[in-house]
Amino acid sequence: MTLTTFGTLTTHASAKHHYVVIPKSLRGTWYAQNLDDSSKFDKVVFSKYKYYWKDANNKHGYTISGKKWESSEKHVELFVSKRSSHGYYTIGQYASDEWPAWKKSHSYLWDNNGKRYKYVCLTEHSPLPDEYGNFEYTHYFKRSAWY
């Protein structure tokens, strides 16, 4: 007696989405003094899947998600790439040309008496030079460093 089986084996390709993740070293809420008004602060928030930035002079901020898929594209809104071996990460909106580089580092703040204090910060390196050809560096600190 012989048993013969005929059939087809169907495999389904997984439609698993790959989310973009912010590096752990950058995550948190960070503040920098506003360039126009030093009594106000710009805010940047890095979570696992989101990049949020708010200028102190604007009512609303700007959010880019590593989970939100562009409706007509096959990628998420957020782009993250390790820029160099020096710890910089390029983070921005996918398919834009303005991606600042971010790095966790240290910098100094001074109190009203001129005493200097060293704090952990995020350093933002602007992707484009200013009108004089210089690149800007902005230091974002934890809220506790400012108060």
Short mmCIF file of N, CA and C in Angstrom, two decimals:
data_model
loop_
_atom_site.label_atom_id
_atom_site.label_comp_id
_atom_site.label_asym_id
_atom_site.label_seq_id
_atom_site.Cartn_x
_atom_site.Cartn_y
_atom_site.Cartn_z
N MET A 1 0.83 -1.15 0.00
CA MET A 1 0.00 0.00 0.00
C MET A 1 0.89 1.23 0.00
N THR A 2 0.55 2.12 -0.89
CA THR A 2 1.32 3.34 -1.03
C THR A 2 0.41 4.53 -0.79
N LEU A 3 0.90 5.44 0.01
CA LEU A 3 0.13 6.66 0.30
C LEU A 3 0.78 7.81 -0.45
N THR A 4 0.05 8.44 -1.30
CA THR A 4 0.55 9.58 -2.06
C THR A 4 -0.27 10.80 -1.69
N THR A 5 0.44 11.86 -1.37
CA THR A 5 -0.24 13.09 -0.99
C THR A 5 0.15 14.19 -1.95
N PHE A 6 -0.84 14.88 -2.45
CA PHE A 6 -0.60 16.02 -3.33
C PHE A 6 -1.09 17.27 -2.62
N GLY A 7 -0.34 18.30 -2.70
CA GLY A 7 -0.77 19.55 -2.07
C GLY A 7 0.23 20.64 -2.38
N THR A 8 -0.12 21.77 -1.94
CA THR A 8 0.79 22.90 -2.15
C THR A 8 1.13 23.50 -0.80
N LEU A 9 2.31 23.95 -0.71
CA LEU A 9 2.78 24.63 0.49
C LEU A 9 2.83 26.11 0.17
N THR A 10 2.07 26.87 0.90
CA THR A 10 2.03 28.31 0.66
C THR A 10 2.77 29.03 1.77
N THR A 11 3.68 29.89 1.40
CA THR A 11 4.37 30.70 2.40
C THR A 11 3.94 32.14 2.23
N HIS A 12 3.79 32.79 3.33
CA HIS A 12 3.39 34.19 3.32
C HIS A 12 4.57 35.05 3.77
N ALA A 13 4.86 36.02 2.98
CA ALA A 13 5.92 36.95 3.38
C ALA A 13 5.41 37.79 4.54
N SER A 14 6.25 37.96 5.50
CA SER A 14 5.86 38.75 6.67
C SER A 14 5.86 40.23 6.31
N ALA A 15 4.78 40.87 6.66
CA ALA A 15 4.67 42.31 6.40
C ALA A 15 5.08 43.08 7.66
N LYS A 16 6.06 42.58 8.33
CA LYS A 16 6.51 43.17 9.58
C LYS A 16 7.16 44.52 9.31
N HIS A 17 6.72 45.51 10.06
CA HIS A 17 7.29 46.84 9.92
C HIS A 17 8.56 46.94 10.76
N HIS A 18 9.52 47.65 10.24
CA HIS A 18 10.74 47.90 10.99
C HIS A 18 10.71 49.35 11.44
N TYR A 19 10.64 49.54 12.75
CA TYR A 19 10.58 50.88 13.30
C TYR A 19 11.97 51.45 13.48
N VAL A 20 12.06 52.77 13.45
CA VAL A 20 13.33 53.46 13.66
C VAL A 20 13.42 53.84 15.13
N VAL A 21 14.55 53.51 15.76
CA VAL A 21 14.73 53.71 17.19
C VAL A 21 15.81 54.77 17.44
N ILE A 22 15.53 55.66 18.41
CA ILE A 22 16.50 56.67 18.85
C ILE A 22 17.49 55.98 19.80
N PRO A 23 18.79 56.23 19.68
CA PRO A 23 19.77 55.62 20.60
C PRO A 23 19.49 55.99 22.06
N LYS A 24 19.71 55.05 22.96
CA LYS A 24 19.44 55.26 24.38
C LYS A 24 20.23 56.44 24.94
N SER A 25 21.43 56.65 24.47
CA SER A 25 22.27 57.73 25.01
C SER A 25 21.67 59.12 24.79
N LEU A 26 20.77 59.27 23.82
CA LEU A 26 20.19 60.58 23.51
C LEU A 26 18.82 60.79 24.15
N ARG A 27 18.21 59.74 24.64
CA ARG A 27 16.82 59.83 25.11
C ARG A 27 16.69 60.70 26.34
N GLY A 28 15.54 61.38 26.40
CA GLY A 28 15.24 62.24 27.54
C GLY A 28 14.73 63.58 27.07
N THR A 29 14.49 64.48 28.02
CA THR A 29 14.04 65.84 27.73
C THR A 29 15.18 66.79 28.02
N TRP A 30 15.50 67.63 27.06
CA TRP A 30 16.67 68.51 27.13
C TRP A 30 16.27 69.94 26.79
N TYR A 31 16.97 70.92 27.39
CA TYR A 31 16.63 72.34 27.23
C TYR A 31 17.87 73.16 26.88
N ALA A 32 17.68 74.14 26.01
CA ALA A 32 18.74 75.09 25.64
C ALA A 32 18.17 76.50 25.72
N GLN A 33 19.02 77.45 26.10
CA GLN A 33 18.56 78.84 26.13
C GLN A 33 18.22 79.29 24.73
N ASN A 34 17.09 79.99 24.61
CA ASN A 34 16.66 80.52 23.33
C ASN A 34 17.60 81.65 22.92
N LEU A 35 17.99 81.68 21.66
CA LEU A 35 18.94 82.69 21.18
C LEU A 35 18.35 84.09 21.16
N ASP A 36 17.04 84.21 20.99
CA ASP A 36 16.39 85.52 20.94
C ASP A 36 16.05 86.07 22.32
N ASP A 37 15.79 85.19 23.27
CA ASP A 37 15.39 85.61 24.61
C ASP A 37 15.97 84.61 25.61
N SER A 38 17.04 84.99 26.30
CA SER A 38 17.74 84.05 27.18
C SER A 38 16.94 83.65 28.42
N SER A 39 15.78 84.28 28.65
CA SER A 39 14.94 83.86 29.77
C SER A 39 14.00 82.72 29.36
N LYS A 40 14.00 82.37 28.08
CA LYS A 40 13.16 81.28 27.57
C LYS A 40 14.04 80.12 27.12
N PHE A 41 13.42 78.95 27.02
CA PHE A 41 14.17 77.75 26.66
C PHE A 41 13.54 77.00 25.50
N ASP A 42 14.39 76.55 24.58
CA ASP A 42 13.98 75.64 23.53
C ASP A 42 14.02 74.24 24.14
N LYS A 43 13.18 73.36 23.63
CA LYS A 43 13.05 72.03 24.22
C LYS A 43 13.18 70.97 23.14
N VAL A 44 13.91 69.90 23.46
CA VAL A 44 13.98 68.75 22.57
C VAL A 44 13.74 67.50 23.42
N VAL A 45 12.92 66.59 22.88
CA VAL A 45 12.62 65.34 23.58
C VAL A 45 12.91 64.19 22.62
N PHE A 46 13.75 63.27 23.10
CA PHE A 46 14.01 62.04 22.36
C PHE A 46 13.44 60.89 23.18
N SER A 47 12.49 60.17 22.62
CA SER A 47 12.00 58.94 23.25
C SER A 47 12.44 57.79 22.35
N LYS A 48 12.00 56.60 22.65
CA LYS A 48 12.45 55.45 21.88
C LYS A 48 12.13 55.59 20.39
N TYR A 49 10.93 56.10 20.07
CA TYR A 49 10.52 56.19 18.68
C TYR A 49 10.20 57.60 18.19
N LYS A 50 10.37 58.62 19.03
CA LYS A 50 9.97 59.97 18.62
C LYS A 50 11.04 61.02 18.89
N TYR A 51 11.04 62.01 18.00
CA TYR A 51 11.88 63.19 18.13
C TYR A 51 10.94 64.38 18.14
N TYR A 52 10.96 65.16 19.23
CA TYR A 52 10.08 66.32 19.38
C TYR A 52 10.96 67.53 19.64
N TRP A 53 10.69 68.63 18.94
CA TRP A 53 11.44 69.86 19.11
C TRP A 53 10.47 71.03 19.18
N LYS A 54 10.72 71.94 20.14
CA LYS A 54 9.87 73.11 20.28
C LYS A 54 10.73 74.32 20.58
N ASP A 55 10.61 75.33 19.73
CA ASP A 55 11.27 76.61 19.94
C ASP A 55 10.46 77.38 20.98
N ALA A 56 11.13 78.07 21.88
CA ALA A 56 10.45 78.81 22.96
C ALA A 56 9.51 79.88 22.43
N ASN A 57 9.75 80.37 21.23
CA ASN A 57 8.93 81.45 20.66
C ASN A 57 7.70 80.95 19.92
N ASN A 58 7.58 79.65 19.72
CA ASN A 58 6.43 79.09 19.00
C ASN A 58 5.51 78.36 19.96
N LYS A 59 4.24 78.42 19.66
CA LYS A 59 3.24 77.78 20.53
C LYS A 59 3.26 76.26 20.39
N HIS A 60 3.49 75.77 19.19
CA HIS A 60 3.44 74.33 18.94
C HIS A 60 4.81 73.81 18.56
N GLY A 61 5.06 72.56 18.91
CA GLY A 61 6.31 71.92 18.57
C GLY A 61 6.19 71.09 17.30
N TYR A 62 7.23 70.33 17.03
CA TYR A 62 7.32 69.53 15.81
C TYR A 62 7.71 68.12 16.21
N THR A 63 6.94 67.13 15.80
CA THR A 63 7.21 65.74 16.16
C THR A 63 7.46 64.91 14.91
N ILE A 64 8.49 64.06 14.98
CA ILE A 64 8.78 63.10 13.92
C ILE A 64 8.77 61.72 14.57
N SER A 65 8.05 60.79 13.97
CA SER A 65 7.87 59.47 14.57
C SER A 65 8.65 58.39 13.83
N GLY A 66 9.23 57.48 14.59
CA GLY A 66 9.90 56.32 14.03
C GLY A 66 8.96 55.15 13.81
N LYS A 67 7.67 55.35 14.15
CA LYS A 67 6.66 54.32 13.96
C LYS A 67 5.63 54.70 12.91
N LYS A 68 5.50 55.98 12.64
CA LYS A 68 4.47 56.45 11.70
C LYS A 68 4.98 56.31 10.27
N TRP A 69 4.24 55.54 9.50
CA TRP A 69 4.62 55.30 8.12
C TRP A 69 4.04 56.38 7.22
N GLU A 70 4.85 56.85 6.30
CA GLU A 70 4.37 57.80 5.30
C GLU A 70 3.33 57.08 4.45
N SER A 71 2.24 57.75 4.16
CA SER A 71 1.12 57.09 3.47
C SER A 71 1.48 56.59 2.08
N SER A 72 2.30 57.32 1.37
CA SER A 72 2.61 56.93 -0.01
C SER A 72 4.00 56.30 -0.15
N GLU A 73 4.69 56.14 0.94
CA GLU A 73 6.06 55.63 0.88
C GLU A 73 6.18 54.31 1.64
N LYS A 74 7.35 53.74 1.56
CA LYS A 74 7.61 52.49 2.25
C LYS A 74 8.65 52.69 3.36
N HIS A 75 8.50 53.79 4.08
CA HIS A 75 9.42 54.09 5.17
C HIS A 75 8.71 54.94 6.22
N VAL A 76 9.30 55.01 7.39
CA VAL A 76 8.74 55.84 8.46
C VAL A 76 9.24 57.27 8.31
N GLU A 77 8.66 58.19 9.10
CA GLU A 77 9.03 59.61 9.02
C GLU A 77 10.45 59.87 9.50
N LEU A 78 10.89 59.14 10.50
CA LEU A 78 12.15 59.42 11.19
C LEU A 78 13.34 58.72 10.54
N PHE A 79 14.45 59.45 10.47
CA PHE A 79 15.71 58.90 9.97
C PHE A 79 16.75 59.02 11.08
N VAL A 80 17.45 57.93 11.39
CA VAL A 80 18.52 57.93 12.38
C VAL A 80 19.70 57.18 11.80
N SER A 81 20.88 57.79 11.88
CA SER A 81 22.08 57.14 11.37
C SER A 81 23.27 57.54 12.22
N LYS A 82 24.13 56.57 12.54
CA LYS A 82 25.36 56.89 13.25
C LYS A 82 26.28 57.57 12.26
N ARG A 83 26.67 58.81 12.58
CA ARG A 83 27.41 59.63 11.63
C ARG A 83 28.89 59.32 11.61
N SER A 84 29.48 59.07 12.76
CA SER A 84 30.91 58.82 12.81
C SER A 84 31.25 58.02 14.06
N SER A 85 32.51 57.69 14.19
CA SER A 85 32.96 56.97 15.38
C SER A 85 33.08 57.89 16.58
N HIS A 86 32.82 59.17 16.42
CA HIS A 86 32.92 60.14 17.51
C HIS A 86 31.63 60.27 18.30
N GLY A 87 30.65 59.43 18.04
CA GLY A 87 29.43 59.41 18.83
C GLY A 87 28.29 60.26 18.32
N TYR A 88 28.44 60.89 17.17
CA TYR A 88 27.36 61.71 16.62
C TYR A 88 26.34 60.84 15.89
N TYR A 89 25.07 61.18 16.07
CA TYR A 89 23.97 60.54 15.36
C TYR A 89 23.24 61.61 14.56
N THR A 90 22.98 61.32 13.31
CA THR A 90 22.19 62.21 12.47
C THR A 90 20.73 61.82 12.62
N ILE A 91 19.90 62.79 13.00
CA ILE A 91 18.49 62.51 13.25
C ILE A 91 17.65 63.58 12.58
N GLY A 92 16.64 63.15 11.85
CA GLY A 92 15.77 64.12 11.20
C GLY A 92 14.64 63.44 10.46
N GLN A 93 13.95 64.21 9.66
CA GLN A 93 12.84 63.68 8.87
C GLN A 93 13.38 63.00 7.62
N TYR A 94 12.87 61.81 7.35
CA TYR A 94 13.29 61.06 6.17
C TYR A 94 13.08 61.91 4.92
N ALA A 95 14.03 61.88 4.02
CA ALA A 95 13.99 62.57 2.72
C ALA A 95 14.05 64.09 2.84
N SER A 96 14.53 64.61 3.97
CA SER A 96 14.76 66.05 4.05
C SER A 96 16.27 66.27 3.95
N ASP A 97 16.69 67.49 3.79
CA ASP A 97 18.12 67.77 3.66
C ASP A 97 18.68 68.48 4.88
N GLU A 98 17.93 68.51 5.97
CA GLU A 98 18.41 69.22 7.16
C GLU A 98 18.37 68.29 8.37
N TRP A 99 19.43 67.52 8.53
CA TRP A 99 19.53 66.58 9.63
C TRP A 99 20.64 67.02 10.56
N PRO A 100 20.30 67.56 11.71
CA PRO A 100 21.37 67.91 12.65
C PRO A 100 22.00 66.65 13.24
N ALA A 101 23.23 66.79 13.68
CA ALA A 101 23.93 65.68 14.32
C ALA A 101 23.88 65.90 15.83
N TRP A 102 23.66 64.85 16.57
CA TRP A 102 23.51 64.91 18.03
C TRP A 102 24.51 63.99 18.70
N LYS A 103 25.03 64.46 19.85
CA LYS A 103 25.98 63.66 20.61
C LYS A 103 25.81 63.97 22.09
N LYS A 104 25.85 62.95 22.92
CA LYS A 104 25.84 63.17 24.36
C LYS A 104 27.25 63.54 24.77
N SER A 105 27.38 64.64 25.52
CA SER A 105 28.71 65.13 25.89
C SER A 105 28.62 65.88 27.22
N HIS A 106 29.59 66.74 27.48
CA HIS A 106 29.61 67.59 28.67
C HIS A 106 29.88 69.02 28.25
N SER A 107 29.32 69.94 29.00
CA SER A 107 29.61 71.35 28.78
C SER A 107 29.42 72.09 30.10
N TYR A 108 29.66 73.38 30.08
CA TYR A 108 29.66 74.17 31.30
C TYR A 108 28.56 75.22 31.29
N LEU A 109 28.04 75.48 32.49
CA LEU A 109 27.14 76.60 32.73
C LEU A 109 27.71 77.39 33.90
N TRP A 110 27.49 78.69 33.88
CA TRP A 110 28.00 79.56 34.92
C TRP A 110 26.84 80.12 35.74
N ASP A 111 27.05 80.25 37.06
CA ASP A 111 26.02 80.87 37.89
C ASP A 111 26.21 82.39 37.87
N ASN A 112 25.38 83.11 38.61
CA ASN A 112 25.44 84.58 38.62
C ASN A 112 26.72 85.13 39.23
N ASN A 113 27.42 84.31 40.01
CA ASN A 113 28.68 84.74 40.62
C ASN A 113 29.89 84.41 39.76
N GLY A 114 29.66 83.82 38.61
CA GLY A 114 30.75 83.47 37.70
C GLY A 114 31.35 82.10 37.95
N LYS A 115 30.78 81.33 38.87
CA LYS A 115 31.28 79.99 39.13
C LYS A 115 30.81 79.04 38.03
N ARG A 116 31.74 78.21 37.58
CA ARG A 116 31.49 77.30 36.46
C ARG A 116 31.12 75.91 36.97
N TYR A 117 30.09 75.29 36.33
CA TYR A 117 29.65 73.95 36.67
C TYR A 117 29.59 73.10 35.41
N LYS A 118 30.08 71.86 35.54
CA LYS A 118 30.09 70.94 34.41
C LYS A 118 28.84 70.06 34.46
N TYR A 119 28.14 69.94 33.31
CA TYR A 119 26.92 69.15 33.21
C TYR A 119 26.95 68.26 31.98
N VAL A 120 26.22 67.16 32.08
CA VAL A 120 25.97 66.31 30.90
C VAL A 120 25.01 67.08 30.00
N CYS A 121 25.24 67.01 28.71
CA CYS A 121 24.36 67.72 27.77
C CYS A 121 24.27 66.94 26.45
N LEU A 122 23.37 67.38 25.60
CA LEU A 122 23.33 66.93 24.22
C LEU A 122 23.86 68.07 23.37
N THR A 123 24.82 67.78 22.53
CA THR A 123 25.36 68.78 21.63
C THR A 123 24.74 68.58 20.26
N GLU A 124 24.13 69.65 19.75
CA GLU A 124 23.54 69.62 18.41
C GLU A 124 24.47 70.36 17.46
N HIS A 125 24.88 69.68 16.41
CA HIS A 125 25.73 70.28 15.39
C HIS A 125 24.85 70.56 14.18
N SER A 126 24.71 71.83 13.83
CA SER A 126 23.82 72.18 12.71
C SER A 126 24.37 71.65 11.39
N PRO A 127 23.49 71.19 10.51
CA PRO A 127 23.94 70.59 9.25
C PRO A 127 24.39 71.61 8.22
N LEU A 128 23.92 72.85 8.35
CA LEU A 128 24.22 73.88 7.36
C LEU A 128 24.92 75.06 8.03
N PRO A 129 25.88 75.68 7.36
CA PRO A 129 26.57 76.82 7.97
C PRO A 129 25.68 78.07 8.00
N ASP A 130 26.03 78.99 8.89
CA ASP A 130 25.31 80.27 8.93
C ASP A 130 25.79 81.16 7.79
N GLU A 131 25.35 82.42 7.79
CA GLU A 131 25.70 83.32 6.68
C GLU A 131 27.19 83.64 6.61
N TYR A 132 27.94 83.33 7.68
CA TYR A 132 29.38 83.59 7.69
C TYR A 132 30.20 82.33 7.43
N GLY A 133 29.53 81.23 7.17
CA GLY A 133 30.22 79.98 6.88
C GLY A 133 30.57 79.16 8.11
N ASN A 134 30.07 79.57 9.28
CA ASN A 134 30.35 78.85 10.52
C ASN A 134 29.23 77.87 10.84
N PHE A 135 29.61 76.76 11.42
CA PHE A 135 28.63 75.78 11.86
C PHE A 135 28.30 76.04 13.33
N GLU A 136 27.03 75.95 13.66
CA GLU A 136 26.60 76.22 15.03
C GLU A 136 26.55 74.94 15.85
N TYR A 137 26.92 75.09 17.12
CA TYR A 137 26.78 74.03 18.10
C TYR A 137 25.86 74.55 19.20
N THR A 138 24.83 73.80 19.53
CA THR A 138 23.91 74.17 20.60
C THR A 138 23.96 73.08 21.65
N HIS A 139 24.05 73.50 22.92
CA HIS A 139 24.09 72.54 24.03
C HIS A 139 22.74 72.52 24.73
N TYR A 140 22.16 71.35 24.81
CA TYR A 140 20.89 71.13 25.51
C TYR A 140 21.18 70.40 26.81
N PHE A 141 20.68 70.95 27.92
CA PHE A 141 20.92 70.38 29.24
C PHE A 141 19.61 69.86 29.84
N LYS A 142 19.74 69.01 30.85
CA LYS A 142 18.57 68.59 31.62
C LYS A 142 18.03 69.80 32.36
N ARG A 143 16.76 69.78 32.69
CA ARG A 143 16.11 70.91 33.37
C ARG A 143 16.81 71.27 34.68
N SER A 144 17.29 70.27 35.40
CA SER A 144 17.94 70.51 36.69
C SER A 144 19.20 71.36 36.58
N ALA A 145 19.82 71.38 35.42
CA ALA A 145 21.03 72.19 35.24
C ALA A 145 20.71 73.68 35.19
N TRP A 146 19.51 74.03 34.80
CA TRP A 146 19.14 75.43 34.64
C TRP A 146 18.57 76.04 35.92
N TYR A 147 18.14 75.22 36.87
CA TYR A 147 17.49 75.76 38.07
C TYR A 147 18.19 75.34 39.33
#
